[in-house]
Coordinates of C-alpha atoms and ligand atoms in Angstrom, one line a residue:
Chain A
X1 CA 27.9 -36.6 28.0
X2 CA 26.4 -39.4 26.1
X3 CA 29.0 -42.1 26.3
X4 CA 28.7 -42.8 22.5
X5 CA 30.1 -39.2 21.8
X6 CA 33.4 -40.2 23.5
X7 CA 33.8 -42.5 20.7
X8 CA 33.3 -40.2 17.9
X9 CA 36.6 -38.7 18.5
X10 CA 38.8 -41.2 16.8
X11 CA 42.4 -41.4 16.1
X12 CA 42.8 -41.0 12.4
X13 CA 43.8 -44.3 10.8
X14 CA 47.3 -44.8 10.0
X15 CA 48.6 -46.4 6.8
X16 CA 49.1 -49.7 8.4
X17 CA 45.4 -49.8 9.5
X18 CA 44.0 -48.7 6.1
X19 CA 42.0 -51.6 4.8
X20 CA 43.3 -53.4 1.8
X21 CA 40.8 -53.5 -1.1
X22 CA 40.1 -57.1 -1.2
X23 CA 37.1 -57.1 -3.8
X24 CA 38.2 -58.9 -6.7
X25 CA 37.6 -58.3 -10.3
X26 CA 35.0 -60.5 -12.0
X27 CA 36.2 -63.5 -13.9
X28 CA 37.1 -62.3 -17.3
X29 CA 37.3 -64.6 -20.1
X30 CA 41.1 -65.2 -20.8
X31 CA 41.6 -64.0 -24.5
X32 CA 45.1 -64.6 -25.6
X33 CA 45.7 -61.3 -27.2
X34 CA 48.4 -58.7 -26.8
X35 CA 45.6 -56.3 -25.5
X36 CA 45.8 -58.5 -22.3
X37 CA 48.5 -58.7 -19.8
X38 CA 48.4 -61.4 -17.3
X39 CA 49.3 -60.2 -13.9
X40 CA 52.3 -62.5 -12.4
X41 CA 51.0 -62.2 -8.9
X42 CA 47.3 -62.6 -9.0
X43 CA 47.2 -64.3 -12.5
X44 CA 44.3 -62.2 -13.6
X45 CA 44.3 -60.9 -17.1
X46 CA 44.2 -57.1 -17.3
X47 CA 43.5 -55.1 -20.3
X48 CA 46.8 -53.4 -21.2
X49 CA 45.1 -50.0 -21.9
X50 CA 43.5 -50.3 -18.2
X51 CA 47.1 -51.1 -16.9
X52 CA 48.6 -48.0 -18.6
X53 CA 45.8 -45.9 -17.3
X54 CA 46.5 -47.3 -13.8
X55 CA 50.3 -46.3 -14.1
X56 CA 51.0 -49.9 -14.7
X57 CA 49.7 -51.0 -11.3
X58 CA 47.5 -54.2 -11.2
X59 CA 44.1 -52.9 -10.6
X60 CA 43.2 -56.2 -8.9
X61 CA 46.3 -56.8 -6.6
X62 CA 48.3 -53.8 -6.8
X63 CA 51.4 -55.5 -8.2
X64 CA 53.7 -52.8 -9.6
X65 CA 54.7 -53.7 -13.1
X66 CA 58.0 -52.5 -14.3
X67 CA 57.7 -49.2 -16.3
X68 CA 59.6 -47.7 -19.0
X69 CA 61.6 -44.7 -18.2
X70 CA 59.7 -42.4 -20.5
X71 CA 56.3 -43.5 -18.9
X72 CA 57.9 -42.9 -15.5
X73 CA 58.8 -39.5 -16.3
X74 CA 55.4 -38.9 -17.8
X75 CA 53.6 -40.1 -14.7
X76 CA 56.0 -38.2 -12.3
X77 CA 56.8 -34.8 -13.6
X78 CA 54.5 -31.8 -14.6
X79 CA 53.3 -32.1 -18.2
X80 CA 55.6 -30.4 -20.7
X81 CA 58.3 -29.5 -18.0
X82 CA 60.9 -32.0 -18.9
X83 CA 64.2 -30.8 -20.5
X84 CA 66.4 -33.7 -21.2
X85 CA 70.2 -33.5 -20.8
X86 CA 72.7 -35.4 -22.9
X87 CA 70.1 -37.2 -24.9
X88 CA 72.5 -38.2 -27.6
X89 CA 75.2 -39.7 -25.4
X90 CA 75.5 -43.4 -26.0
X91 CA 78.0 -46.1 -25.2
X92 CA 80.6 -47.7 -27.3
X93 CA 82.6 -51.0 -26.9
X94 CA 85.3 -49.4 -24.9
X95 CA 87.2 -52.5 -23.9
X96 CA 86.4 -54.4 -26.9
X97 CA 84.3 -56.8 -25.1
X98 CA 82.8 -59.8 -27.2
X99 CA 79.2 -59.3 -28.4
X100 CA 78.8 -56.1 -26.5
X101 CA 78.4 -53.9 -29.8
X102 CA 75.5 -56.1 -30.8
X103 CA 73.9 -56.0 -27.4
X104 CA 74.1 -52.4 -27.2
X105 CA 72.4 -52.2 -30.7
X106 CA 69.7 -54.4 -29.3
X107 CA 69.3 -52.5 -26.2
X108 CA 68.7 -49.3 -28.3
X109 CA 66.2 -51.0 -30.6
X110 CA 64.3 -52.8 -27.7
X111 CA 64.1 -49.5 -25.4
X112 CA 64.0 -47.0 -28.0
X113 CA 66.5 -45.0 -25.7
X114 CA 70.3 -44.4 -26.2
X115 CA 71.2 -45.3 -22.7
X116 CA 70.2 -47.1 -19.5
X117 CA 69.2 -43.8 -17.8
X118 CA 67.4 -40.4 -18.9
X119 CA 68.5 -37.4 -17.1
X120 CA 67.2 -33.8 -17.2
X121 CA 65.4 -31.0 -15.5
X122 CA 61.8 -30.9 -14.7
X123 CA 59.1 -29.5 -12.4
X124 CA 57.1 -31.9 -10.0
X125 CA 54.2 -30.3 -8.5
X126 CA 55.6 -27.3 -9.6
X127 CA 58.9 -27.7 -7.9
X128 CA 61.9 -27.4 -10.1
X129 CA 64.2 -30.5 -9.8
X130 CA 67.0 -32.4 -11.6
X131 CA 65.7 -36.1 -12.2
X132 CA 67.4 -39.2 -13.4
X133 CA 65.3 -42.2 -14.3
X134 CA 67.0 -45.6 -15.0
X135 CA 65.4 -47.8 -17.7
X136 CA 65.3 -51.7 -17.1
X137 CA 64.6 -52.1 -20.9
X138 CA 68.2 -51.0 -21.5
X139 CA 70.5 -54.0 -20.6
X140 CA 68.5 -54.3 -17.3
X141 CA 69.6 -50.9 -16.2
X142 CA 73.2 -51.9 -16.1
X143 CA 75.7 -48.9 -15.3
X144 CA 78.3 -48.4 -18.1
X145 CA 80.4 -45.2 -18.3
X146 CA 77.7 -43.3 -20.2
X147 CA 75.2 -44.1 -17.4
X148 CA 77.6 -42.9 -14.7
X149 CA 78.6 -39.9 -16.9
X150 CA 74.9 -38.7 -17.4
X151 CA 74.2 -39.2 -13.7
X152 CA 77.3 -37.5 -12.7
X153 CA 76.6 -34.6 -15.0
X154 CA 73.1 -34.3 -13.7
X155 CA 74.5 -33.9 -10.1
X156 CA 77.1 -31.4 -11.2
X157 CA 74.3 -29.4 -12.7
X158 CA 72.3 -29.5 -9.8
X159 CA 75.0 -28.5 -7.4
X160 CA 75.9 -25.5 -9.7
X161 CA 72.1 -24.4 -10.0
X162 CA 71.3 -25.3 -6.3
X163 CA 68.7 -27.8 -7.3
X164 CA 67.5 -31.0 -5.6
X165 CA 68.0 -34.4 -7.5
X166 CA 65.6 -37.1 -7.6
X167 CA 66.7 -40.5 -9.1
X168 CA 64.6 -43.7 -10.0
X169 CA 66.7 -46.6 -9.8
X170 CA 66.3 -49.8 -11.5
X171 CA 69.4 -51.9 -12.2
X172 CA 71.2 -55.2 -12.3
X173 CA 74.4 -53.7 -11.3
X174 CA 77.5 -52.6 -13.0
X175 CA 77.9 -53.2 -16.7
X176 CA 80.3 -56.2 -17.0
X177 CA 80.9 -55.5 -20.6
X178 CA 82.8 -52.4 -19.7
X179 CA 85.0 -54.1 -17.3
X180 CA 86.8 -52.0 -14.6
X181 CA 85.4 -48.9 -16.0
X182 CA 81.9 -49.6 -15.1
X183 CA 83.2 -50.3 -11.6
X184 CA 84.9 -46.7 -11.6
X185 CA 81.3 -45.2 -12.3
X186 CA 80.4 -46.2 -8.6
X187 CA 83.1 -43.8 -7.4
X188 CA 82.5 -41.1 -9.9
X189 CA 78.7 -40.8 -9.2
X190 CA 79.5 -41.0 -5.4
X191 CA 81.8 -38.2 -5.8
X192 CA 79.2 -36.0 -7.6
X193 CA 76.5 -37.0 -4.9
X194 CA 78.8 -36.0 -2.1
X195 CA 79.8 -32.7 -3.5
X196 CA 75.9 -32.0 -4.1
X197 CA 75.2 -33.1 -0.6
X198 CA 78.0 -30.9 0.9
X199 CA 76.4 -28.0 -0.8
X200 CA 73.4 -28.6 1.5
X201 CA 71.3 -29.8 -1.4
X202 CA 68.5 -32.4 -1.3
X203 CA 68.9 -36.0 -3.0
X204 CA 66.0 -38.3 -3.0
X205 CA 66.4 -41.8 -4.3
X206 CA 63.4 -43.9 -5.4
X207 CA 64.4 -47.6 -5.5
X208 CA 62.4 -49.7 -8.0
X209 CA 62.2 -53.2 -8.9
X210 CA 65.0 -54.5 -9.1
X211 CA 67.9 -52.4 -7.7
X212 CA 71.0 -54.4 -7.2
X213 CA 74.7 -54.6 -7.4
X214 CA 76.8 -51.6 -8.2
X215 CA 73.9 -49.2 -8.1
X216 CA 72.7 -50.1 -4.7
X217 CA 76.4 -50.1 -3.5
X218 CA 76.6 -46.3 -4.8
X219 CA 74.2 -43.6 -5.5
X220 CA 70.9 -45.6 -4.8
X221 CA 71.8 -45.9 -1.0
X222 CA 73.2 -42.3 -0.9
X223 CA 70.0 -40.4 -0.9
X224 CA 69.1 -38.0 2.1
X225 CA 65.7 -39.8 1.8
X226 CA 65.3 -43.2 0.4
X227 CA 61.9 -44.3 -1.0
X228 CA 61.0 -47.3 -2.6
X229 CA 58.1 -48.8 -4.6
X230 CA 56.1 -51.6 -2.8
X231 CA 57.7 -55.0 -3.3
X232 CA 60.7 -54.0 -5.2
X233 CA 63.7 -56.2 -5.0
X234 CA 66.5 -54.2 -3.5
X235 CA 69.9 -55.9 -2.6
X236 CA 73.6 -55.9 -3.1
X237 CA 73.9 -59.4 -4.2
X238 CA 71.1 -61.0 -6.3
X239 CA 69.1 -63.7 -4.7
X240 CA 70.6 -66.4 -6.8
X241 CA 74.1 -65.5 -6.1
X242 CA 73.3 -65.6 -2.3
X243 CA 71.5 -69.0 -2.6
X244 CA 74.6 -70.2 -4.4
X245 CA 77.0 -68.8 -1.8
X246 CA 75.0 -70.1 1.4
X247 CA 73.6 -73.2 -0.3
X248 CA 70.1 -72.8 1.2
X249 CA 66.8 -71.1 -0.1
X250 CA 66.2 -67.5 1.1
X251 CA 63.0 -66.7 3.1
X252 CA 60.2 -65.2 1.1
X253 CA 60.1 -61.4 0.7
X254 CA 63.9 -61.4 1.7
X255 CA 65.5 -58.1 0.0
X256 CA 62.0 -56.8 -0.6
X257 CA 61.4 -53.1 -0.1
X258 CA 59.3 -54.0 3.0
X259 CA 62.3 -56.1 4.3
X260 CA 64.6 -53.0 3.7
X261 CA 62.0 -50.8 5.6
X262 CA 62.0 -53.2 8.5
X263 CA 65.9 -53.5 8.6
X264 CA 66.3 -49.6 8.6
X265 CA 67.5 -49.2 5.0
X266 CA 64.6 -47.4 3.5
X267 CA 62.7 -44.4 4.8
X268 CA 59.2 -45.1 3.3
X269 CA 57.6 -47.5 0.9
X270 CA 55.5 -45.4 -1.4
X271 CA 52.8 -46.7 -3.9
X272 CA 53.2 -45.5 -7.4
X273 CA 49.8 -43.8 -7.0
X274 CA 51.2 -41.5 -4.3
X275 CA 54.6 -41.0 -5.6
X276 CA 54.3 -37.7 -7.3
X277 CA 52.5 -36.2 -4.2
X278 CA 55.0 -37.5 -1.9
X279 CA 57.9 -36.1 -3.9
X280 CA 56.2 -32.7 -4.0
X281 CA 55.7 -32.6 -0.3
X282 CA 59.3 -33.5 0.2
X283 CA 60.6 -30.9 -2.2
X284 CA 58.4 -28.2 -0.6
X285 CA 59.7 -29.3 3.0
X286 CA 63.1 -28.7 1.7
X287 CA 62.4 -25.2 0.6
X288 CA 61.4 -25.7 -3.1
X289 CA 58.8 -22.9 -3.9
X290 CA 56.1 -24.6 -6.3
X291 CA 55.8 -22.4 -9.5
X292 CA 52.2 -21.8 -10.7
X293 CA 51.5 -24.1 -13.5
X294 CA 49.5 -21.6 -15.4
X295 CA 52.1 -19.8 -17.8
X296 CA 49.9 -16.6 -18.6
X297 CA 49.4 -16.1 -14.8
X298 CA 53.1 -16.5 -14.1
X299 CA 54.1 -13.9 -16.8
X300 CA 51.4 -11.6 -15.3
X301 CA 53.0 -11.9 -11.9
X302 CA 56.3 -10.9 -13.2
X303 CA 55.0 -7.5 -14.9
Chain B
X1 CA 101.5 -65.3 -19.1
X2 CA 97.8 -65.5 -19.7
X3 CA 95.3 -63.4 -18.0
X4 CA 94.1 -66.5 -16.3
X5 CA 97.5 -67.4 -15.2
X6 CA 97.2 -64.0 -13.3
X7 CA 94.1 -64.7 -11.8
X8 CA 95.5 -68.1 -10.4
X9 CA 98.6 -66.2 -9.0
X10 CA 96.5 -63.5 -7.4
X11 CA 94.5 -66.4 -5.7
X12 CA 97.1 -68.8 -4.6
X13 CA 97.3 -69.7 -1.3
X14 CA 100.9 -69.3 -0.6
X15 CA 100.9 -65.7 -1.7
X16 CA 101.7 -63.1 1.0
X17 CA 98.5 -61.7 2.5
X18 CA 98.0 -58.3 4.1
X19 CA 99.4 -59.5 7.7
X20 CA 102.6 -60.3 5.8
X21 CA 102.9 -56.7 4.4
X22 CA 101.9 -55.1 7.6
X23 CA 104.5 -57.3 9.6
X24 CA 107.3 -56.7 7.3
X25 CA 106.6 -53.0 6.6
X26 CA 105.7 -51.7 9.9
X27 CA 107.2 -54.5 12.4
X28 CA 106.1 -54.1 15.9
X29 CA 104.8 -50.6 15.6
X30 CA 101.3 -51.9 14.3
X31 CA 98.5 -51.5 17.0
X32 CA 95.5 -53.2 15.8
X33 CA 92.2 -51.7 16.7
X34 CA 88.8 -53.5 16.3
X35 CA 85.2 -53.1 15.8
X36 CA 82.9 -50.9 13.9
X37 CA 81.0 -49.5 17.1
X38 CA 77.7 -50.6 15.7
X39 CA 77.5 -54.3 15.5
X40 CA 80.8 -56.3 15.6
X41 CA 84.4 -56.7 14.7
X42 CA 84.7 -58.2 11.2
X43 CA 87.9 -60.1 11.0
X44 CA 88.0 -60.0 7.2
X45 CA 89.1 -56.4 7.7
X46 CA 92.3 -55.6 9.8
X47 CA 92.7 -52.0 10.9
X48 CA 95.0 -50.0 13.2
X49 CA 97.9 -47.5 13.5
X50 CA 101.4 -48.0 12.7
X51 CA 104.6 -45.9 12.3
X52 CA 106.2 -45.1 9.1
X53 CA 109.5 -43.2 9.1
X54 CA 108.6 -41.9 12.7
X55 CA 105.2 -40.8 11.6
X56 CA 101.8 -42.1 12.4
X57 CA 99.8 -43.9 9.7
X58 CA 96.5 -45.6 9.7
X59 CA 96.5 -49.1 8.0
X60 CA 93.3 -50.9 6.8
X61 CA 93.6 -54.2 5.0
X62 CA 91.4 -57.0 3.6
X63 CA 92.9 -60.1 5.0
X64 CA 92.1 -63.5 3.6
X65 CA 94.1 -65.5 6.1
X66 CA 97.3 -67.5 5.8
X67 CA 96.2 -71.1 6.4
X68 CA 92.8 -72.9 6.3
X69 CA 91.9 -72.1 10.0
X70 CA 92.6 -68.4 9.6
X71 CA 90.9 -68.3 6.1
X72 CA 87.6 -69.7 7.8
X73 CA 88.2 -67.3 10.7
X74 CA 88.5 -64.3 8.4
X75 CA 85.7 -65.5 6.0
X76 CA 88.2 -65.8 3.2
X77 CA 88.7 -62.0 3.1
X78 CA 85.0 -61.4 2.3
X79 CA 83.9 -58.7 4.4
X80 CA 80.4 -57.9 5.8
X81 CA 79.0 -54.5 6.2
X82 CA 80.5 -54.1 9.7
X83 CA 84.0 -54.6 8.0
X84 CA 83.4 -51.7 5.8
X85 CA 82.0 -49.7 8.7
X86 CA 85.1 -50.3 10.8
X87 CA 87.3 -49.2 7.8
X88 CA 85.4 -45.9 7.5
X89 CA 85.6 -45.4 11.4
X90 CA 89.3 -45.8 11.2
X91 CA 89.5 -43.5 8.1
X92 CA 87.5 -40.8 10.0
X93 CA 89.8 -41.3 12.8
X94 CA 92.9 -40.9 10.6
X95 CA 91.4 -37.7 9.2
X96 CA 90.8 -36.3 12.8
X97 CA 94.4 -36.9 13.8
X98 CA 95.8 -35.9 10.4
X99 CA 97.5 -38.9 9.5
X100 CA 97.5 -40.7 6.1
X101 CA 95.5 -43.9 5.2
X102 CA 97.1 -47.0 3.7
X103 CA 94.8 -49.7 2.5
X104 CA 95.8 -53.2 1.2
X105 CA 93.2 -54.9 -1.0
X106 CA 92.7 -58.6 -1.2
X107 CA 89.4 -60.0 -1.5
X108 CA 87.2 -62.0 -3.8
X109 CA 84.5 -59.6 -3.2
X110 CA 82.1 -58.4 -0.4
X111 CA 80.4 -61.3 1.3
X112 CA 77.1 -62.5 -0.3
X113 CA 74.8 -63.8 2.6
X114 CA 71.8 -63.2 4.5
X115 CA 73.4 -61.1 7.5
X116 CA 75.4 -59.0 5.1
X117 CA 72.2 -58.0 3.2
X118 CA 70.1 -57.5 6.4
X119 CA 72.7 -55.1 7.7
X120 CA 73.0 -53.2 4.4
X121 CA 76.1 -54.4 2.5
X122 CA 75.2 -52.0 -0.3
X123 CA 74.7 -49.1 2.0
X124 CA 77.9 -49.8 3.8
X125 CA 80.1 -49.8 0.5
X126 CA 78.2 -46.7 -0.8
X127 CA 78.8 -44.9 2.2
X128 CA 82.7 -45.6 2.0
X129 CA 82.7 -44.5 -1.6
X130 CA 81.1 -41.2 -0.7
X131 CA 83.1 -40.5 2.5
X132 CA 86.4 -41.4 1.0
X133 CA 85.9 -39.0 -1.8
X134 CA 86.2 -36.1 0.6
X135 CA 88.3 -37.6 3.5
X136 CA 90.6 -34.8 4.2
X137 CA 93.7 -36.8 4.5
X138 CA 95.8 -38.8 1.9
X139 CA 94.8 -42.3 1.0
X140 CA 96.9 -44.9 -0.9
X141 CA 95.4 -48.1 -1.8
X142 CA 97.6 -51.2 -2.8
X143 CA 96.0 -54.3 -4.5
X144 CA 98.1 -57.3 -3.1
X145 CA 96.1 -60.0 -4.6
X146 CA 92.5 -60.2 -5.6
X147 CA 90.4 -57.0 -6.1
X148 CA 86.8 -58.2 -6.4
X149 CA 84.3 -55.6 -7.5
X150 CA 82.5 -53.1 -5.1
X151 CA 84.0 -54.8 -2.1
X152 CA 87.7 -53.8 -3.2
X153 CA 86.6 -50.4 -4.4
X154 CA 85.1 -49.7 -0.9
X155 CA 88.9 -49.5 0.1
X156 CA 90.1 -48.0 -3.0
X157 CA 88.7 -44.6 -3.5
X158 CA 92.2 -43.3 -2.9
X159 CA 94.7 -40.6 -4.2
X160 CA 96.7 -43.4 -5.8
X161 CA 96.0 -47.0 -6.5
X162 CA 98.9 -49.3 -6.9
X163 CA 98.9 -53.0 -7.9
X164 CA 101.4 -55.8 -7.2
X165 CA 102.6 -57.1 -10.4
X166 CA 100.2 -60.3 -10.3
X167 CA 97.3 -58.7 -8.5
X168 CA 93.9 -58.4 -10.3
X169 CA 91.0 -55.9 -10.2
X170 CA 87.8 -56.7 -11.8
X171 CA 84.0 -55.7 -11.8
X172 CA 83.0 -59.3 -11.7
X173 CA 84.8 -62.7 -11.1
X174 CA 85.9 -64.5 -14.2
X175 CA 83.6 -67.3 -13.2
X176 CA 80.7 -65.0 -12.8
X177 CA 81.2 -63.3 -15.9
X178 CA 81.5 -66.6 -17.8
X179 CA 78.3 -68.0 -16.4
X180 CA 76.6 -65.0 -17.5
X181 CA 78.0 -64.5 -20.8
X182 CA 78.3 -68.1 -22.0
X183 CA 76.2 -69.8 -19.3
X184 CA 79.3 -71.9 -18.4
X185 CA 81.3 -71.0 -15.5
X186 CA 84.3 -73.2 -16.6
X187 CA 85.2 -70.6 -19.4
X188 CA 87.0 -68.6 -16.9
X189 CA 90.3 -68.4 -19.0
X190 CA 88.2 -66.5 -21.9
X191 CA 86.5 -64.3 -19.3
X192 CA 89.8 -63.3 -17.6
X193 CA 91.1 -62.2 -20.9
X194 CA 87.8 -60.2 -21.8
X195 CA 87.7 -58.3 -18.4
X196 CA 91.0 -56.8 -18.7
X197 CA 91.7 -57.4 -15.1
X198 CA 95.6 -57.6 -14.9
X199 CA 97.8 -54.9 -13.5
X200 CA 99.2 -54.2 -17.2
X201 CA 95.6 -53.7 -18.6
X202 CA 94.7 -51.6 -15.7
X203 CA 97.6 -49.4 -15.9
X204 CA 97.0 -49.1 -19.7
X205 CA 93.4 -48.1 -18.9
X206 CA 94.8 -45.4 -16.5
X207 CA 93.0 -47.0 -13.4
X208 CA 96.3 -47.5 -11.4
X209 CA 99.3 -45.3 -10.8
X210 CA 101.8 -47.9 -10.4
X211 CA 102.7 -51.6 -10.7
X212 CA 104.9 -53.0 -8.1
X213 CA 107.2 -55.7 -9.4
X214 CA 107.0 -59.1 -7.4
X215 CA 110.1 -60.9 -6.3
X216 CA 110.4 -64.7 -7.1
X217 CA 111.1 -65.2 -3.3
X218 CA 109.9 -63.4 -0.2
X219 CA 112.6 -61.0 -0.1
X220 CA 112.9 -58.4 2.6
X221 CA 114.8 -56.0 0.5
X222 CA 111.6 -55.7 -1.8
X223 CA 109.5 -54.8 1.4
X224 CA 112.1 -52.3 2.5
X225 CA 112.0 -50.5 -1.0
X226 CA 108.3 -50.8 -1.0
X227 CA 108.1 -49.1 2.5
X228 CA 110.3 -46.3 1.0
X229 CA 107.9 -45.7 -1.9
X230 CA 105.0 -45.5 0.3
X231 CA 106.8 -43.1 2.6
X232 CA 107.8 -40.9 -0.3
X233 CA 104.2 -41.0 -1.7
X234 CA 102.6 -39.8 1.5
X235 CA 105.2 -37.0 1.9
X236 CA 104.2 -35.9 -1.9
X237 CA 100.6 -36.1 -1.1
X238 CA 100.8 -34.3 2.2
X239 CA 102.7 -31.5 0.6
X240 CA 99.5 -30.3 -1.2
X241 CA 96.8 -28.4 0.7
X242 CA 93.6 -30.2 1.4
X243 CA 91.5 -28.5 -1.3
X244 CA 94.1 -29.5 -4.1
X245 CA 94.3 -33.0 -2.7
X246 CA 90.5 -33.5 -2.8
X247 CA 90.0 -32.0 -6.2
X248 CA 92.7 -34.2 -7.5
X249 CA 90.9 -37.1 -5.9
X250 CA 87.6 -36.1 -7.4
X251 CA 89.2 -35.6 -10.9
X252 CA 91.0 -38.9 -10.7
X253 CA 87.7 -40.7 -10.7
X254 CA 85.8 -38.1 -12.5
X255 CA 87.8 -38.9 -15.7
X256 CA 86.5 -42.6 -16.2
Ligands
ZN1 ZN1 47.5 -58.7 -9.9

């Protein structure tokens, strides 16, 4: 045997060994135009259409920009498969909190959405699932009674229909403007998650930047499988609150997705480009049978 | 009395803490049990078994400490994840041995710090909320002082929640609220009003079942009637079958 043959049989490279692409994009002239977005990490200017085509991930340094809930749905679920639940449901100023009515109005205008979460039913890689996607553009994804209600209803529907649930979280926490009733949403959603879980059904959470406070301390951390996007900030208390409490600076990358992975609170850090594939695999591994996407073929099968 | 007077009263250093309630209600029958079996024993949470009218009951409490030394020792009643995990361990134990759970809540909130985050403060609270929702034994939570956000709720997913007259229960501290809302943490009085955190407000909102009147002095007669009330409530809750109990508990929180 030729000695060199021995070395032809190689252990497949694992994810840690995969080389980061270190090639840098050429220095583009900086044009202060809305078509260009400056990446907060590598400081390079990226054409905003390129950024959108790349699922809002910096093509240069892989920084994951925050992404609106609708766009998240678009890149996650099979085209045309999403059926929204409770789209019209919207918050009111239930405890008469100062300035809340105006804030809600602004949030609706800014986000184009009625609440901080979109819920519904969809197919991912042909697998039917209930899905909830939170929206950072709506009051930083804070959890009010309607947010909690929509998530609870989504879980109750999934339990009844024996479907898995996938929740993409992004949240600053409970919505202070709804007082104690926002805190109650933590218990309410947890109850619905527990019933879904006790029915033997799969719940996957995908933590995205940032996931903190009451959402972390409830349904975000209750998944059977907890995934996260790279570098997402995930914590119970926000970093500023911790720094004020302990009166010292926090180490770099504290509360990052990778930090939580190391500490054992996240199952897997998944880049946005691999999210749909990962979710599909997990759904299939838990008994989902992918429907063929071609509608005519499906109808043909049924005959 | 303004909402902020209430906040001040709920936080007052001379206010009875959980240990006072446990001692006066259960006397010598209380046996403290320690540790979460995973990391450590969190002194901000007291847990154990006691006797109530000849029957065992699991008692779990957030304890602030009665003097400066105790307060430091008990981290001012702000629990770490291991505190919530100890609480859950004792609740599961109560479920196994079919005894009810009585929680006393008194905390400004779950602790915010490096160790707390490293050991999963959010996960620990989340697990309690989920598990308490289907714990197959009655749970009664009594807010005796401060009820700070998720750190209080982690001991209050209960069949009934009561509050001492001057206790408070809030999603955020008035200071935190003021600094976010008006960038001014001194506007605590205004924030206290807005948050609807007094026992009267919460009773009106349907968040609690009962307000316990506070005596002007430490009066053992009051503790005696409080004890009677707890006993009667457990008797009432234990009379229903588990499925009914858990459905009621689910719907208690489902309605918000
Ligand atoms: Zn970049």
